[in-house]
mmCIF file with all atom_site columns, C-alpha atoms in Angstrom:
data_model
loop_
_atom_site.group_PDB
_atom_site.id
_atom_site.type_symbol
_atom_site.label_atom_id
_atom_site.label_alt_id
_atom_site.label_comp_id
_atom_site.label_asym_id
_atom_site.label_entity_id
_atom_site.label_seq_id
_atom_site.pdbx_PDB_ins_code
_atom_site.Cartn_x
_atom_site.Cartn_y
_atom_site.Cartn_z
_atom_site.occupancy
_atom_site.B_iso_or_equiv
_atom_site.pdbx_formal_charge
_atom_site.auth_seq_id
_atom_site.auth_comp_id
_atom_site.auth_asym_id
_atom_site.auth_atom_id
_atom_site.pdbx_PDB_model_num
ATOM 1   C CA . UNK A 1 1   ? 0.000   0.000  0.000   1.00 0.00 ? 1   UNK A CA 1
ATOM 2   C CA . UNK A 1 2   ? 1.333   3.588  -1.051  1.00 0.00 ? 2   UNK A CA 1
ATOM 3   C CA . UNK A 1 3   ? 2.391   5.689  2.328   1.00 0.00 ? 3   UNK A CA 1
ATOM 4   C CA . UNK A 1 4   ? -0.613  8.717  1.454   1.00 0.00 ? 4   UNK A CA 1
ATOM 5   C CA . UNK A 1 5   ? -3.114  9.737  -1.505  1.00 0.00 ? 5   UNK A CA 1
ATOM 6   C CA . UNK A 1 6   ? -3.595  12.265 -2.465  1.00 0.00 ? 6   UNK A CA 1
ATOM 7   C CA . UNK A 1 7   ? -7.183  14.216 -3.369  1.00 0.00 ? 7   UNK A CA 1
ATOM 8   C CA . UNK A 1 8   ? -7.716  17.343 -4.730  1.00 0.00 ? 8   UNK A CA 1
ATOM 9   C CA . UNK A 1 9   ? -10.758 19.414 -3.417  1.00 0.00 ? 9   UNK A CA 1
ATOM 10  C CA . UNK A 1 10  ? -11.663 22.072 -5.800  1.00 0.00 ? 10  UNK A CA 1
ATOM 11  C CA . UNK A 1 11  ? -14.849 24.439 -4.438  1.00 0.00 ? 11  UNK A CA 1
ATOM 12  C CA . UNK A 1 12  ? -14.469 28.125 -4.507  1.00 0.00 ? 12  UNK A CA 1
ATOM 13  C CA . UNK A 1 13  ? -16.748 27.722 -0.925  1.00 0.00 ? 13  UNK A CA 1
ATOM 14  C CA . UNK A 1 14  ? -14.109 27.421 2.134   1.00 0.00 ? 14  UNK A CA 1
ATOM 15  C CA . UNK A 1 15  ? -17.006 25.498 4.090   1.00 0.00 ? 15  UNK A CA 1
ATOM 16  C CA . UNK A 1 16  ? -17.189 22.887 1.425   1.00 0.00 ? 16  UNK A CA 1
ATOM 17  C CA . UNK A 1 17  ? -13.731 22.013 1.335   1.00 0.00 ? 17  UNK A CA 1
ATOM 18  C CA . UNK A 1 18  ? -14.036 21.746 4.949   1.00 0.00 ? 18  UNK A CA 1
ATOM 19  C CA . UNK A 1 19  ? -16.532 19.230 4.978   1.00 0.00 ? 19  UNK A CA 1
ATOM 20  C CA . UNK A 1 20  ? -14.831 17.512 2.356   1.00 0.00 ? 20  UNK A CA 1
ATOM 21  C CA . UNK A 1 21  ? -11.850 17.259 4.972   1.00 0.00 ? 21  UNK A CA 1
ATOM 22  C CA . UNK A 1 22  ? -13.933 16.542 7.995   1.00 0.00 ? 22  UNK A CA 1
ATOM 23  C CA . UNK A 1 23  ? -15.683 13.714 6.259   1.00 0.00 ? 23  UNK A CA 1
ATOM 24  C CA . UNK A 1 24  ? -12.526 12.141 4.969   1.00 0.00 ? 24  UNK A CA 1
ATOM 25  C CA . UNK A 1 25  ? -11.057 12.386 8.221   1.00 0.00 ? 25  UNK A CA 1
ATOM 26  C CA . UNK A 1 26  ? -7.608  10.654 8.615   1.00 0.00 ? 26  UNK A CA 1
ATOM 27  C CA . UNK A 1 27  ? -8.550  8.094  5.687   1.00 0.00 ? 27  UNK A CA 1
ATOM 28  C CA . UNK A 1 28  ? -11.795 7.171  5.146   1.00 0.00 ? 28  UNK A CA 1
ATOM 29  C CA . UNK A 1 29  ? -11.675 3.654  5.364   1.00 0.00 ? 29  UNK A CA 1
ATOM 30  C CA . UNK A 1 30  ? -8.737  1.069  6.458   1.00 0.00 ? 30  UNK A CA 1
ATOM 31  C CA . UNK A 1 31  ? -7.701  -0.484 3.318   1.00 0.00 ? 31  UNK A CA 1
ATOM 32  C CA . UNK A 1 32  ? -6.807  2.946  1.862   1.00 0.00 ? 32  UNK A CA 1
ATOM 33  C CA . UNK A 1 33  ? -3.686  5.015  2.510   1.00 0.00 ? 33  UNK A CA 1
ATOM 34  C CA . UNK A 1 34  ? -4.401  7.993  4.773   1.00 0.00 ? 34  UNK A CA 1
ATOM 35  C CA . UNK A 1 35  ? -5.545  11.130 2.980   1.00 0.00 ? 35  UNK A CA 1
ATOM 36  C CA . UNK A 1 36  ? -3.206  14.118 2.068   1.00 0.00 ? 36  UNK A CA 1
ATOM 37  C CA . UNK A 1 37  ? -5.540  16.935 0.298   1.00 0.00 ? 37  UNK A CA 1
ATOM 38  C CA . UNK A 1 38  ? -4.675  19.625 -2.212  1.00 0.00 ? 38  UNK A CA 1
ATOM 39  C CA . UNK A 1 39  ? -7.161  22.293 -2.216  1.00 0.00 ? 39  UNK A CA 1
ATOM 40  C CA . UNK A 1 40  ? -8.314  24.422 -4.930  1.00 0.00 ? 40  UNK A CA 1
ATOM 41  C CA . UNK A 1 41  ? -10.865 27.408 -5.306  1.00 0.00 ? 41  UNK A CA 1
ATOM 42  C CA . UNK A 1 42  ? -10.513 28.329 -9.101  1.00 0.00 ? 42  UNK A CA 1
ATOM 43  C CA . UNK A 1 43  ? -10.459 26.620 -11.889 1.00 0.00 ? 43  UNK A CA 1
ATOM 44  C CA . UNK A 1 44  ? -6.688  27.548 -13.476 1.00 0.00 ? 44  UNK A CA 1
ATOM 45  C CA . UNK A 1 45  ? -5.605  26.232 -10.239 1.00 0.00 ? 45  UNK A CA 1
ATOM 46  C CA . UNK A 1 46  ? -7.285  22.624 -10.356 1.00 0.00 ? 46  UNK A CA 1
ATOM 47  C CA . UNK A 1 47  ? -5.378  22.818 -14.063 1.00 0.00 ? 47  UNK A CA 1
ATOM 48  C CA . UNK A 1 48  ? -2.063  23.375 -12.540 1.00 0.00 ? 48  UNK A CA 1
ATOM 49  C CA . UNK A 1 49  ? -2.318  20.641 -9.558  1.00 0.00 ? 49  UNK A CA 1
ATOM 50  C CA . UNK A 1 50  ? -3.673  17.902 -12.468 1.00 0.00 ? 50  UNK A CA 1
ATOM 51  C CA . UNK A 1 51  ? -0.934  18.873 -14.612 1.00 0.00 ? 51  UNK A CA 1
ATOM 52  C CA . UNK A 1 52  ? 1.981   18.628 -11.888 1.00 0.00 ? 52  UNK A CA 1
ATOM 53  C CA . UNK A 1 53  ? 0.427   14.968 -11.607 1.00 0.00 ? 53  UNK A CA 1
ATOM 54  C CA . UNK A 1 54  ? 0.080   12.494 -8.401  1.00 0.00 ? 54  UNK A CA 1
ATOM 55  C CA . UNK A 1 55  ? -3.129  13.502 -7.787  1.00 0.00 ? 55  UNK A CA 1
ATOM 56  C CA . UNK A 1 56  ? -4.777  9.769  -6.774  1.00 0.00 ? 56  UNK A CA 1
ATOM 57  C CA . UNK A 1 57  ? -8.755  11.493 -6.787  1.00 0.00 ? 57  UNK A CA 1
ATOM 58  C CA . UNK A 1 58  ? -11.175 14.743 -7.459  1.00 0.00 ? 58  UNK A CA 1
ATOM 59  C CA . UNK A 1 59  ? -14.027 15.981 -5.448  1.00 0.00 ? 59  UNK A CA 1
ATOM 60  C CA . UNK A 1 60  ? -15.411 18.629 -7.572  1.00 0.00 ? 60  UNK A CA 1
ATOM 61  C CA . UNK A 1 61  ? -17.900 20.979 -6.073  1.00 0.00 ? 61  UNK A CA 1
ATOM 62  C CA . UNK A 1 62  ? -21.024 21.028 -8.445  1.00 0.00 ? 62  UNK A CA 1
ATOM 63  C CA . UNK A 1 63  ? -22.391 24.008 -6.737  1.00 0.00 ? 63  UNK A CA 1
ATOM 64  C CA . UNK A 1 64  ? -18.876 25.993 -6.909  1.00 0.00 ? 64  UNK A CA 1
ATOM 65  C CA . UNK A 1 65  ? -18.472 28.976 -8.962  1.00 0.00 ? 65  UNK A CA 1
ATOM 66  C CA . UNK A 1 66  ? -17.964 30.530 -11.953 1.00 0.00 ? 66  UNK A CA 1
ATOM 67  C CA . UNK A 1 67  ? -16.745 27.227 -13.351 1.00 0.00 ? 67  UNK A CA 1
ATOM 68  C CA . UNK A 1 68  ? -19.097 24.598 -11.718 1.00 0.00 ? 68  UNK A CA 1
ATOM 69  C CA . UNK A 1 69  ? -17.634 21.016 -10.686 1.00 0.00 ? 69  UNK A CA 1
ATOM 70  C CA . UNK A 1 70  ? -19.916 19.357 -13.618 1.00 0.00 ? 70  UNK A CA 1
ATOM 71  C CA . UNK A 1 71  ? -18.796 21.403 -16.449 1.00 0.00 ? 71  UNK A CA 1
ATOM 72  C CA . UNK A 1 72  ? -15.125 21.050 -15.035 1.00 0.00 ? 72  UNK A CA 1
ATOM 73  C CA . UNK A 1 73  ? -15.210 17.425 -14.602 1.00 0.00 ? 73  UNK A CA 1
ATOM 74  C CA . UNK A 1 74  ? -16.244 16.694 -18.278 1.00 0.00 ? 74  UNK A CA 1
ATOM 75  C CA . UNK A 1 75  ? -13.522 19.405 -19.696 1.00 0.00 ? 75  UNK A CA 1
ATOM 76  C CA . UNK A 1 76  ? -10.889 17.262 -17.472 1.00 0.00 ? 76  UNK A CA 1
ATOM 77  C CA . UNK A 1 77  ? -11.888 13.956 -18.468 1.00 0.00 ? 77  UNK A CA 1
ATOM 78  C CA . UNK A 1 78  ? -11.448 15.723 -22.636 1.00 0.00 ? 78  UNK A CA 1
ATOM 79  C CA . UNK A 1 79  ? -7.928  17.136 -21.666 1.00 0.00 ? 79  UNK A CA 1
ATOM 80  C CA . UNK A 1 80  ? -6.101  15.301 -18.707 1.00 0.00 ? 80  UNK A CA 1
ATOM 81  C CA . UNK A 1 81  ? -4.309  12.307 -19.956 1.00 0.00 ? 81  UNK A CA 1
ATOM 82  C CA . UNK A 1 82  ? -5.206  9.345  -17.192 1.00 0.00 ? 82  UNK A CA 1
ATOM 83  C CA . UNK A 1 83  ? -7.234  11.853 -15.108 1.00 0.00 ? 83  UNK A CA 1
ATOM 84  C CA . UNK A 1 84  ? -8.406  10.717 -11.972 1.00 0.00 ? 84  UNK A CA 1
ATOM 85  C CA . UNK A 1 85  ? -11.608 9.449  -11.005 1.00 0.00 ? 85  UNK A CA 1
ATOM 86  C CA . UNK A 1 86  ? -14.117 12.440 -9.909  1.00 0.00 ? 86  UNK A CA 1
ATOM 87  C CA . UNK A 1 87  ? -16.370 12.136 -7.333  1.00 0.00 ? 87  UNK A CA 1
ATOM 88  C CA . UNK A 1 88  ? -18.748 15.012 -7.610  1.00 0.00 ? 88  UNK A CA 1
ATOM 89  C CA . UNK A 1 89  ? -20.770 16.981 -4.725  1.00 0.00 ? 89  UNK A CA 1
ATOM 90  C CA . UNK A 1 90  ? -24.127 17.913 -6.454  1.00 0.00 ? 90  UNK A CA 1
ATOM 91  C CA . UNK A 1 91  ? -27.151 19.683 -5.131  1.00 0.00 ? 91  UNK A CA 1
ATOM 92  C CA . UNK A 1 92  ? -29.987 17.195 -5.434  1.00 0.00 ? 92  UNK A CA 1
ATOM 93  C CA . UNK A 1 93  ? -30.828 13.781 -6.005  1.00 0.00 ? 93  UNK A CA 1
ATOM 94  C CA . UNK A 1 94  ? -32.173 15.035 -9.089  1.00 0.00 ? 94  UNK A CA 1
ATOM 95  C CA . UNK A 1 95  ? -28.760 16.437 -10.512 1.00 0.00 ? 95  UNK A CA 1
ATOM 96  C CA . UNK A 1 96  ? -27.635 12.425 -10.797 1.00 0.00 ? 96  UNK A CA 1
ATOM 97  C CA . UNK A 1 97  ? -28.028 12.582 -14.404 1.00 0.00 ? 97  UNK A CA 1
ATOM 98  C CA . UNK A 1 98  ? -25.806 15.532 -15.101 1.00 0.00 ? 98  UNK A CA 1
ATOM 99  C CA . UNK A 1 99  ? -22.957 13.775 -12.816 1.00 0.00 ? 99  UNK A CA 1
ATOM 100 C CA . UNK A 1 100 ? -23.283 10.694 -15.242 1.00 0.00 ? 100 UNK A CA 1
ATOM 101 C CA . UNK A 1 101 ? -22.978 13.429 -18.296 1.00 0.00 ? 101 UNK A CA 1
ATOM 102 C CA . UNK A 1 102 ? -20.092 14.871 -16.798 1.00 0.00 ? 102 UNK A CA 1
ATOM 103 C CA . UNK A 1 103 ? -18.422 11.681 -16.546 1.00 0.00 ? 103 UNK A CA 1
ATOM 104 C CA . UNK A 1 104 ? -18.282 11.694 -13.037 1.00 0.00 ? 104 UNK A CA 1
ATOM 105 C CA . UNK A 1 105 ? -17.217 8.049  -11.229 1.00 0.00 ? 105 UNK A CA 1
ATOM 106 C CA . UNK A 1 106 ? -19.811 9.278  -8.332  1.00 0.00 ? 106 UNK A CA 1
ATOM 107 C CA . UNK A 1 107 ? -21.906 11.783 -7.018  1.00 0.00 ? 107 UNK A CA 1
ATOM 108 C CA . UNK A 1 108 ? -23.198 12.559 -3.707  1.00 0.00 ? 108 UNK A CA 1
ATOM 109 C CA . UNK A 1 109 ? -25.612 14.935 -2.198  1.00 0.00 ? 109 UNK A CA 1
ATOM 110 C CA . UNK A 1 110 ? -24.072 18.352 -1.090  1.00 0.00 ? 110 UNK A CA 1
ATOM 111 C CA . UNK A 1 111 ? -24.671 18.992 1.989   1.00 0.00 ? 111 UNK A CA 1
ATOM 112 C CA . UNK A 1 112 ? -21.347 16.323 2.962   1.00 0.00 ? 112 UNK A CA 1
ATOM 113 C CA . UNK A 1 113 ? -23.281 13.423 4.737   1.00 0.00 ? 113 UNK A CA 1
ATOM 114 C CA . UNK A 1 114 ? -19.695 12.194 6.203   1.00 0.00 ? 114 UNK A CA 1
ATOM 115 C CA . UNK A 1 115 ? -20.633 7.905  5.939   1.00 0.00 ? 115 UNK A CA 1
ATOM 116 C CA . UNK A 1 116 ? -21.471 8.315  2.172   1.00 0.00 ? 116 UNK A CA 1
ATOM 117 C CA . UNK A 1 117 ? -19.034 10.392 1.560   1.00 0.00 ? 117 UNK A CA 1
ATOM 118 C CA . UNK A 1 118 ? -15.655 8.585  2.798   1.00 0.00 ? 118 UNK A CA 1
ATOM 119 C CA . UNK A 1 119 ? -17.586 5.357  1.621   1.00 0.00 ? 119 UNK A CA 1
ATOM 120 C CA . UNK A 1 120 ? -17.609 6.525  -1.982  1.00 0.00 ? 120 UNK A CA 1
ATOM 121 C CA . UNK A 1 121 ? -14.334 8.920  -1.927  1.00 0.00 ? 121 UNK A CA 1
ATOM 122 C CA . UNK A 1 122 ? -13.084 5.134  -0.440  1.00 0.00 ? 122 UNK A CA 1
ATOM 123 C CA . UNK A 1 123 ? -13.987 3.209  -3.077  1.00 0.00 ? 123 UNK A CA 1
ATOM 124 C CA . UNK A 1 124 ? -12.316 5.581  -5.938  1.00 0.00 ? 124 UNK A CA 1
ATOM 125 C CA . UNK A 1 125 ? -8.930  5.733  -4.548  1.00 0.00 ? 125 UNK A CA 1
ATOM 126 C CA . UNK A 1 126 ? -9.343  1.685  -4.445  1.00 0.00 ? 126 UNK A CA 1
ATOM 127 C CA . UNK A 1 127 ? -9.285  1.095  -7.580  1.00 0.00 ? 127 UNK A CA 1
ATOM 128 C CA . UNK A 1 128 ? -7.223  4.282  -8.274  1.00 0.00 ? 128 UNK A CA 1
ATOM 129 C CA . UNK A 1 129 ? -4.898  2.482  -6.338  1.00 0.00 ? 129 UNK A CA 1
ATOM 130 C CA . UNK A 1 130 ? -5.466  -1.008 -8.270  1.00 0.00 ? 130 UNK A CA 1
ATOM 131 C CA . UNK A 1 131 ? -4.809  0.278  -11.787 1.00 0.00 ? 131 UNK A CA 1
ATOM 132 C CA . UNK A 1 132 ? -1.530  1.953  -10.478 1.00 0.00 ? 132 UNK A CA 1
ATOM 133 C CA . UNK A 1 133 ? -0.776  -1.596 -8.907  1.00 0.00 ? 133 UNK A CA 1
#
């Protein structure tokens, strides 16, 4: 197992990245390397950490603006070569559709509910993890 991952946050909302972090806590399960984060509240930013590389998974922001976490998970899964798997905060339920347009691995509801989140942030950086294996 690799010492850390690493996940990039991207929301231009302080409080969301927060909750990202809270709900991840150390790692968020025990068959995954504890969680370092990279944080990111614009979009030419998120380009720069993606293109420096060894970023293991995404948690876009859906709700984050001016570029929104849907729009800028489908432009990163055109342009970054081997780009990690997304998990994307959205607003409702309903919004489930535009996370599968987007190209999103998985969506959860925004506001962070902390067991669904670290179970599905979890399950990305396994098989992250497994392809790098």
């Amino acid at each position: 197992m690799q010492p850390t991952a690493t996940v990039l946050v991207y929301s231009d909302d302080a409080n969301t990245r927060e909750q990202v972090r809270l709900a991840t806590g150390r790692r968020p399960a025990t068959d995954v390397p504890p969680v370092e984060f990279v944080e990111c509240a614009t979009l030419p930013a998120l380009l720069k950490e993606l293109d420096r590389g060894g970023i293991d998974a995404c948690v876009l922001d859906g709700e984050a603006v001016p570029a929104g976490g849907m729009g800028v998970c489908r432009q990163i899964k055109d342009e970054v070569f081997r780009c990690p798997p997304v998990l994307l905060l959205i607003g409702r339920p309903q919004d489930a559709w535009l996370a599968t347009w987007s190209r999103a691995e998985a969506a959860v509801t925004h506001p962070v509910e902390p067991v669904e989140f670290a179970r599905a942030l979890a399950e990305l950086l396994r098989s992250r993890l497994a392809v790098q294996a």
